[in-house]
Structure formats: structure tokens, C-alpha cells
Short mmCIF file of C-alpha atoms in Angstrom, two decimals:
data_model
loop_
_atom_site.label_atom_id
_atom_site.label_comp_id
_atom_site.label_asym_id
_atom_site.label_seq_id
_atom_site.Cartn_x
_atom_site.Cartn_y
_atom_site.Cartn_z
CA MET A 1 44.39 -38.68 -45.74
CA ALA A 2 46.40 -35.93 -47.62
CA VAL A 3 50.08 -35.94 -47.90
CA VAL A 4 51.96 -38.70 -46.13
CA SER A 5 55.56 -39.93 -46.16
CA LEU A 6 57.01 -42.24 -49.03
CA LYS A 7 57.69 -44.64 -46.28
CA GLN A 8 53.85 -44.71 -45.20
CA ILE A 9 52.94 -45.64 -48.67
CA VAL A 10 55.43 -48.04 -49.74
CA ASP A 11 55.78 -50.05 -46.42
CA ARG A 12 51.95 -50.66 -46.49
CA ALA A 13 52.05 -51.76 -50.10
CA PHE A 14 55.20 -53.88 -49.48
CA GLN A 15 53.30 -55.71 -46.65
CA GLU A 16 50.17 -56.39 -48.52
CA ARG A 17 52.01 -57.02 -51.81
CA TYR A 18 50.47 -54.36 -54.21
CA GLY A 19 52.36 -51.93 -56.34
CA VAL A 20 51.81 -48.01 -55.96
CA PRO A 21 52.09 -45.96 -59.17
CA ALA A 22 54.81 -43.53 -59.08
CA ILE A 23 54.18 -41.16 -61.99
CA ASN A 24 56.58 -38.70 -63.38
CA ILE A 25 54.37 -35.31 -63.85
CA VAL A 26 55.55 -32.69 -66.51
CA ASN A 27 53.42 -29.53 -65.83
CA ASP A 28 50.25 -28.36 -63.87
CA LEU A 29 47.98 -30.23 -65.90
CA THR A 30 49.65 -33.54 -65.58
CA LEU A 31 49.93 -33.15 -61.74
CA GLU A 32 46.20 -32.19 -61.35
CA ALA A 33 45.20 -35.13 -63.55
CA VAL A 34 47.35 -37.85 -61.75
CA LEU A 35 46.13 -36.64 -58.30
CA ALA A 36 42.45 -36.73 -59.69
CA GLY A 37 43.01 -40.25 -61.11
CA ALA A 38 44.26 -41.40 -57.44
CA VAL A 39 41.01 -40.01 -55.92
CA GLU A 40 38.82 -41.68 -58.76
CA ALA A 41 40.79 -44.97 -58.16
CA ARG A 42 40.75 -44.70 -54.47
CA SER A 43 44.68 -45.45 -54.63
CA PRO A 44 47.82 -43.95 -52.84
CA LEU A 45 49.91 -42.14 -55.25
CA ILE A 46 53.63 -41.31 -55.47
CA VAL A 47 53.96 -38.01 -57.53
CA GLN A 48 57.58 -37.92 -59.02
CA THR A 49 59.27 -34.81 -60.36
CA SER A 50 62.39 -35.01 -62.61
CA VAL A 51 65.46 -32.66 -62.02
CA LYS A 52 64.58 -31.20 -65.55
CA THR A 53 61.00 -30.44 -64.58
CA VAL A 54 62.10 -28.95 -61.10
CA LYS A 55 64.48 -26.44 -62.76
CA GLN A 56 62.00 -25.84 -65.61
CA ILE A 57 59.13 -25.05 -63.54
CA GLY A 58 61.03 -23.78 -60.58
CA TYR A 59 61.22 -25.11 -56.87
CA ASP A 60 58.96 -22.67 -55.36
CA VAL A 61 56.20 -22.36 -58.16
CA LEU A 62 56.24 -26.42 -58.29
CA PHE A 63 55.97 -26.80 -54.69
CA ALA A 64 53.19 -24.44 -54.48
CA MET A 65 51.44 -26.11 -57.03
CA TRP A 66 51.51 -29.28 -55.01
CA THR A 67 50.46 -27.67 -51.79
CA SER A 68 47.41 -26.17 -53.51
CA MET A 69 46.46 -29.11 -55.52
CA THR A 70 46.87 -31.67 -52.66
CA GLU A 71 44.87 -29.54 -50.07
CA GLY A 72 41.96 -31.40 -48.74
CA ILE A 73 42.77 -34.62 -50.74
CA ASP A 74 41.53 -37.79 -49.43
CA VAL A 75 43.72 -40.33 -50.50
CA PRO A 76 47.48 -40.79 -49.49
CA VAL A 77 49.94 -39.01 -51.76
CA THR A 78 53.49 -37.98 -51.58
CA LEU A 79 56.06 -35.91 -53.30
CA HIS A 80 59.19 -37.53 -54.56
CA LEU A 81 62.30 -36.19 -56.28
CA ASP A 82 63.31 -38.72 -59.03
CA HIS A 83 66.88 -39.58 -60.30
CA CYS A 84 68.81 -36.79 -58.83
CA PRO A 85 72.68 -36.78 -58.76
CA GLU A 86 72.95 -33.03 -57.65
CA ARG A 87 73.10 -32.78 -54.18
CA GLU A 88 72.27 -29.02 -54.01
CA VAL A 89 69.23 -29.78 -55.82
CA ILE A 90 68.19 -32.45 -53.28
CA THR A 91 68.85 -29.97 -50.57
CA GLN A 92 66.56 -27.07 -52.31
CA CYS A 93 63.82 -29.78 -52.50
CA LEU A 94 64.00 -30.99 -48.98
CA GLU A 95 64.33 -27.55 -47.52
CA ARG A 96 60.94 -26.65 -49.54
CA GLY A 97 59.15 -29.84 -48.39
CA TRP A 98 59.54 -32.66 -50.59
CA ASN A 99 58.60 -35.90 -49.03
CA SER A 100 61.48 -38.04 -50.54
CA VAL A 101 64.42 -38.13 -52.75
CA LEU A 102 66.12 -40.65 -55.07
CA PHE A 103 69.82 -39.86 -54.86
CA ASP A 104 71.19 -41.31 -58.08
CA ALA A 105 74.99 -41.63 -57.44
CA SER A 106 74.92 -44.82 -59.65
CA THR A 107 77.75 -43.39 -61.71
CA LEU A 108 80.12 -43.24 -58.71
CA PRO A 109 82.36 -46.19 -57.14
CA VAL A 110 79.89 -47.86 -54.88
CA GLU A 111 82.09 -46.91 -51.92
CA GLU A 112 81.71 -43.26 -52.81
CA ASN A 113 78.04 -43.74 -53.72
CA GLN A 114 77.43 -45.47 -50.23
CA ARG A 115 79.37 -42.55 -48.42
CA GLN A 116 77.33 -39.83 -49.99
CA THR A 117 74.13 -41.81 -49.54
CA VAL A 118 74.68 -41.99 -45.86
CA GLU A 119 74.95 -38.06 -45.92
CA VAL A 120 71.74 -37.69 -47.85
CA VAL A 121 69.72 -40.15 -45.69
CA ALA A 122 71.01 -37.94 -42.65
CA GLU A 123 69.97 -34.65 -44.39
CA ALA A 124 66.37 -36.14 -45.43
CA ARG A 125 65.92 -37.26 -41.82
CA ARG A 126 66.45 -33.76 -40.56
CA HIS A 127 63.58 -32.80 -42.64
CA GLY A 128 61.33 -35.94 -41.84
CA ALA A 129 61.88 -37.13 -45.37
CA HIS A 130 62.91 -40.60 -46.81
CA VAL A 131 65.36 -41.68 -49.43
CA GLU A 132 65.48 -44.16 -52.38
CA GLY A 133 68.94 -45.52 -53.19
CA GLU A 134 70.68 -47.19 -56.19
CA ILE A 135 74.13 -48.52 -56.81
CA GLU A 136 73.51 -49.51 -60.64
CA SER A 137 72.43 -47.22 -63.44
CA ILE A 138 69.05 -48.21 -65.10
CA THR A 139 69.94 -48.39 -68.69
CA GLY A 140 68.39 -45.50 -70.82
CA VAL A 141 68.32 -41.69 -70.76
CA GLU A 142 65.26 -40.05 -68.99
CA ASP A 143 65.01 -36.20 -68.76
CA GLY A 144 68.69 -36.05 -69.58
CA ILE A 145 70.05 -38.40 -66.76
CA GLY A 146 71.39 -41.71 -67.42
CA SER A 147 73.07 -43.71 -70.23
CA ASP A 148 72.22 -46.17 -72.97
CA THR A 149 75.12 -48.28 -71.98
CA VAL A 150 74.19 -51.31 -69.93
CA ALA A 151 75.36 -50.91 -66.53
CA HIS A 152 77.58 -53.50 -64.51
CA ARG A 153 75.27 -55.38 -62.14
CA GLN A 154 76.82 -55.42 -58.53
CA SER A 155 76.91 -58.63 -56.49
CA LEU A 156 73.90 -59.41 -53.91
CA ASP A 157 76.38 -58.88 -51.19
CA THR A 158 77.26 -55.47 -52.38
CA ALA A 159 73.81 -54.48 -52.73
CA VAL A 160 72.84 -55.72 -49.34
CA SER A 161 75.71 -54.00 -47.64
CA PHE A 162 74.73 -50.81 -49.30
CA ILE A 163 71.22 -51.09 -48.20
CA GLU A 164 72.16 -51.97 -44.64
CA THR A 165 75.02 -49.33 -44.35
CA THR A 166 73.00 -46.53 -45.92
CA GLY A 167 69.72 -47.10 -44.13
CA VAL A 168 67.70 -46.13 -47.36
CA ASP A 169 63.93 -46.70 -47.15
CA VAL A 170 63.60 -48.07 -50.71
CA PHE A 171 66.15 -49.43 -53.15
CA ALA A 172 66.05 -49.61 -56.91
CA PRO A 173 68.12 -52.41 -58.43
CA SER A 174 69.16 -53.14 -61.99
CA ILE A 175 67.01 -56.38 -63.16
CA GLY A 176 67.25 -56.05 -66.94
CA ASN A 177 64.70 -53.04 -66.85
CA ALA A 178 65.44 -49.65 -68.77
CA HIS A 179 64.01 -46.35 -69.08
CA GLY A 180 62.46 -45.33 -72.29
CA VAL A 181 60.53 -47.55 -74.84
CA TYR A 182 61.37 -50.91 -74.93
CA SER A 183 62.25 -52.43 -78.43
CA GLN A 184 61.13 -55.93 -77.21
CA LYS A 185 59.76 -57.63 -74.18
CA PRO A 186 62.31 -57.21 -71.46
CA GLU A 187 64.23 -60.18 -69.95
CA LEU A 188 64.04 -59.59 -66.23
CA ASP A 189 65.79 -61.08 -63.23
CA PHE A 190 62.86 -61.83 -61.01
CA GLU A 191 64.99 -63.70 -58.41
CA ARG A 192 67.24 -60.68 -57.70
CA VAL A 193 64.10 -58.88 -56.27
CA THR A 194 63.48 -62.07 -54.16
CA ASP A 195 66.83 -62.39 -52.92
CA LEU A 196 66.99 -58.59 -51.91
CA VAL A 197 63.70 -58.74 -50.11
CA GLU A 198 64.68 -61.84 -48.25
CA ALA A 199 68.04 -60.43 -47.13
CA THR A 200 66.81 -56.96 -46.42
CA GLY A 201 63.13 -56.57 -45.85
CA VAL A 202 63.50 -53.39 -47.58
CA PRO A 203 60.77 -52.47 -50.40
CA ILE A 204 62.00 -52.24 -53.98
CA ALA A 205 61.46 -49.64 -56.50
CA LEU A 206 60.69 -50.86 -60.17
CA HIS A 207 62.19 -48.42 -62.66
CA GLY A 208 61.56 -48.75 -66.41
CA GLY A 209 57.85 -49.67 -65.93
CA SER A 210 56.48 -48.32 -69.16
CA GLY A 211 56.01 -51.16 -71.41
CA MET A 212 56.33 -54.25 -69.21
CA SER A 213 53.74 -56.88 -69.42
CA ASP A 214 50.92 -57.39 -66.87
CA ASP A 215 52.47 -60.71 -66.09
CA GLN A 216 55.95 -59.20 -65.36
CA PHE A 217 54.10 -56.53 -63.37
CA ALA A 218 52.21 -58.93 -61.20
CA ASP A 219 55.39 -61.24 -60.57
CA LEU A 220 57.57 -58.60 -59.43
CA ILE A 221 55.10 -56.70 -57.16
CA ALA A 222 54.32 -60.15 -55.47
CA ARG A 223 58.18 -60.37 -54.92
CA GLY A 224 58.19 -56.91 -53.12
CA CYS A 225 58.39 -54.17 -55.87
CA ALA A 226 56.17 -51.90 -54.01
CA LYS A 227 56.99 -48.73 -56.00
CA VAL A 228 56.31 -48.68 -59.67
CA ASN A 229 57.88 -45.91 -61.67
CA ILE A 230 56.04 -44.70 -64.68
CA SER A 231 57.29 -41.84 -66.74
CA THR A 232 57.52 -42.66 -70.56
CA ASP A 233 53.71 -43.71 -70.68
CA LEU A 234 52.70 -40.57 -68.97
CA LYS A 235 54.89 -38.52 -71.56
CA ILE A 236 53.27 -40.69 -74.64
CA THR A 237 49.80 -40.34 -73.23
CA TYR A 238 50.17 -36.64 -72.80
CA MET A 239 51.68 -35.72 -76.28
CA LYS A 240 49.46 -38.34 -78.27
CA SER A 241 46.28 -36.76 -76.55
CA ASN A 242 47.43 -33.40 -77.55
CA LEU A 243 48.39 -34.55 -80.98
CA ALA A 244 44.98 -36.23 -81.72
CA PHE A 245 42.87 -33.29 -80.43
CA LEU A 246 44.94 -30.62 -82.32
CA LYS A 247 44.68 -32.71 -85.65
CA THR A 248 40.81 -32.73 -85.30
CA ALA A 249 40.92 -29.04 -84.45
CA GLU A 250 42.79 -28.35 -87.52
CA GLU A 251 40.51 -30.37 -89.82
CA LYS A 252 37.47 -28.44 -88.05
CA ASN A 253 39.29 -25.39 -87.87
CA LYS A 254 38.06 -25.02 -84.38
CA TRP A 255 40.49 -23.87 -81.85
CA ASP A 256 39.41 -24.00 -78.11
CA PRO A 257 42.24 -24.53 -75.52
CA PRO A 258 40.00 -25.32 -72.63
CA SER A 259 38.54 -28.03 -74.74
CA LEU A 260 42.17 -29.31 -75.46
CA PHE A 261 43.05 -29.29 -71.75
CA ALA A 262 39.91 -31.14 -70.80
CA HIS A 263 40.69 -33.88 -73.48
CA VAL A 264 44.14 -34.18 -72.22
CA ARG A 265 43.41 -34.35 -68.52
CA ARG A 266 40.75 -37.08 -69.09
CA ASP A 267 43.49 -39.18 -70.76
CA VAL A 268 45.78 -38.67 -67.97
CA VAL A 269 43.26 -39.54 -65.36
CA ASP A 270 42.47 -42.57 -67.30
CA LEU A 271 46.04 -43.73 -67.47
CA THR A 272 46.33 -43.29 -63.58
CA THR A 273 43.41 -45.18 -62.78
CA GLY A 274 44.50 -48.03 -65.10
CA LEU A 275 47.57 -48.22 -63.61
CA ALA A 276 46.21 -48.23 -60.13
CA ALA A 277 44.02 -51.20 -61.23
CA LYS A 278 47.02 -52.97 -62.88
CA PHE A 279 49.09 -52.61 -59.82
CA GLY A 280 46.48 -53.61 -57.28
CA SER A 281 46.60 -50.24 -55.51
CA ALA A 282 42.81 -49.36 -56.53
CA GLY A 283 40.76 -49.14 -53.42
CA LYS A 284 43.84 -49.38 -51.23
CA ALA A 285 43.38 -45.68 -50.00
CA TRP A 286 43.13 -45.19 -46.29
#
């Protein structure tokens, strides 16, 4: 199936009520490993890149990695720019071929956020791309973007008006979720997802998925959360896997980088297949 649009992936998941892992990669190893995990699970996959990762690796190098690693892939995958408040970064990514973007203007007044999101949607359409929108900041800082201050939640009418006016393809509401590691089980507003879906028919993106319980995932996915963001779990898996291997290497005084890479890769593949099974997307490749 190879590379497809974000809309193709989330619309099918929304209709069939399963969630698609949207995993933030950090380098070439994690990119290759999450793709391999999707193939192993026969699952669609949304590969996400933060602004920090895009700038660190470089637009052209990162997109070349993507095109090389997805050549001939036989499950549906798509490339998404996550939480981007910078219009120039959005433009640069769309021009190179990113399939979708999240324009994060949640710190702006709703009216200005809406005005600029309309512009971003028009720009994306010129490139055959799609847009995720949000009007409330998700609590927590991720890759330098965000705040630990709990954001004000807008009314349902305001959210519906934003979705309908901007024409975004996916919407990310604040429902008590947060980026980073939860200190306790989050208290989530499940009904807000239902209300938004019933009012708009637009798929919902669930942010702050790392650390939620299986029951919470199942409930939210059944209500219409078709895109499930995972960033912190990938980072934890990646760094703990490296750490565990290097501790053993130090004890044995045996230093073999290819073995380290293979060890970490396997753990990231296993994370991806586990998420696909948990969210119901395993076996849903077309």
C-alpha cells in the first residue's frame, strides 16, 4: 500500500472504531523500527516528527530517510508534523512532501488561531496534504513545545465552530490528557469526545497517550479517537533499552555498536506491535 494520506488512515479507523498508533520518532533507528513494527503487526501507522527532530536532523535528510525506508512498504503509512506553531516550518515540510501537519496555535486567541488555521488548511490542500487542529493546549512540555499550566477548556460550541470553519481533518481536544509521564491515572472527560464526534463527524486525535490505561484507550477509541499519539513511551523505551544494553556491555567489557542497535531496534519494534494490538489496528492494513 505504501505511503497514503493521513485522511485515508484516520477515516477508515474512525469508521471501524480502532485507533492508529501515531508515534514520534527521534532518529533513523526509531523510524526504521516503527515501520518494521507496523509491517510485523500488519497495521497502518502514522509516523510523527516533532519540530525539534525536524530541525535537528534537517528537512531534506529526514524526508530522504522517510522515502528510502518506505519504498516498497506494504502497509499504509503516513508522515505527520506534530505540534508545530511555526508557519515557516509547516511550509518547509509541506513543500518537501509531509502528508499532514498539526498547526499548534493553541496559545493564540481562538479567533486568531481559527484565522491562521484556515490559511494552513488552504496551504496544505495545495500540496494534497491534511491538517490536524486544536484550540486548547495539551498540558505538559514535549520537545520544547507546550506548558505545564493547565489550559482553559473552550466550550463545545466554540470547538464545533472551529472545526466547521477551518475544515480541519482531525481535531485534538483537551480532555484531561497531558504530555509526558502521568503522576497518577488521569481523569478524562470521555463525554467531550462523544459530543464532538456527534456534532461534527470528524475523527479525534488523542494526545498524551503514554501512560493511559487499556480501559481508557478502549473507551476513547470506541468514541472516535482514531489517531492515538505516543511520544513519551517511545523515548522511554529507546533510552532504557540503550541503558540496559550498555550496562551489560560495561560489565562484560564487550563493546559492539551493531549489537546495541539490534537490541534497541527489537525493543522499539515490540513497542509498536504492542500498541497496534492494544489500539485494535493490528491486522487492519489494506
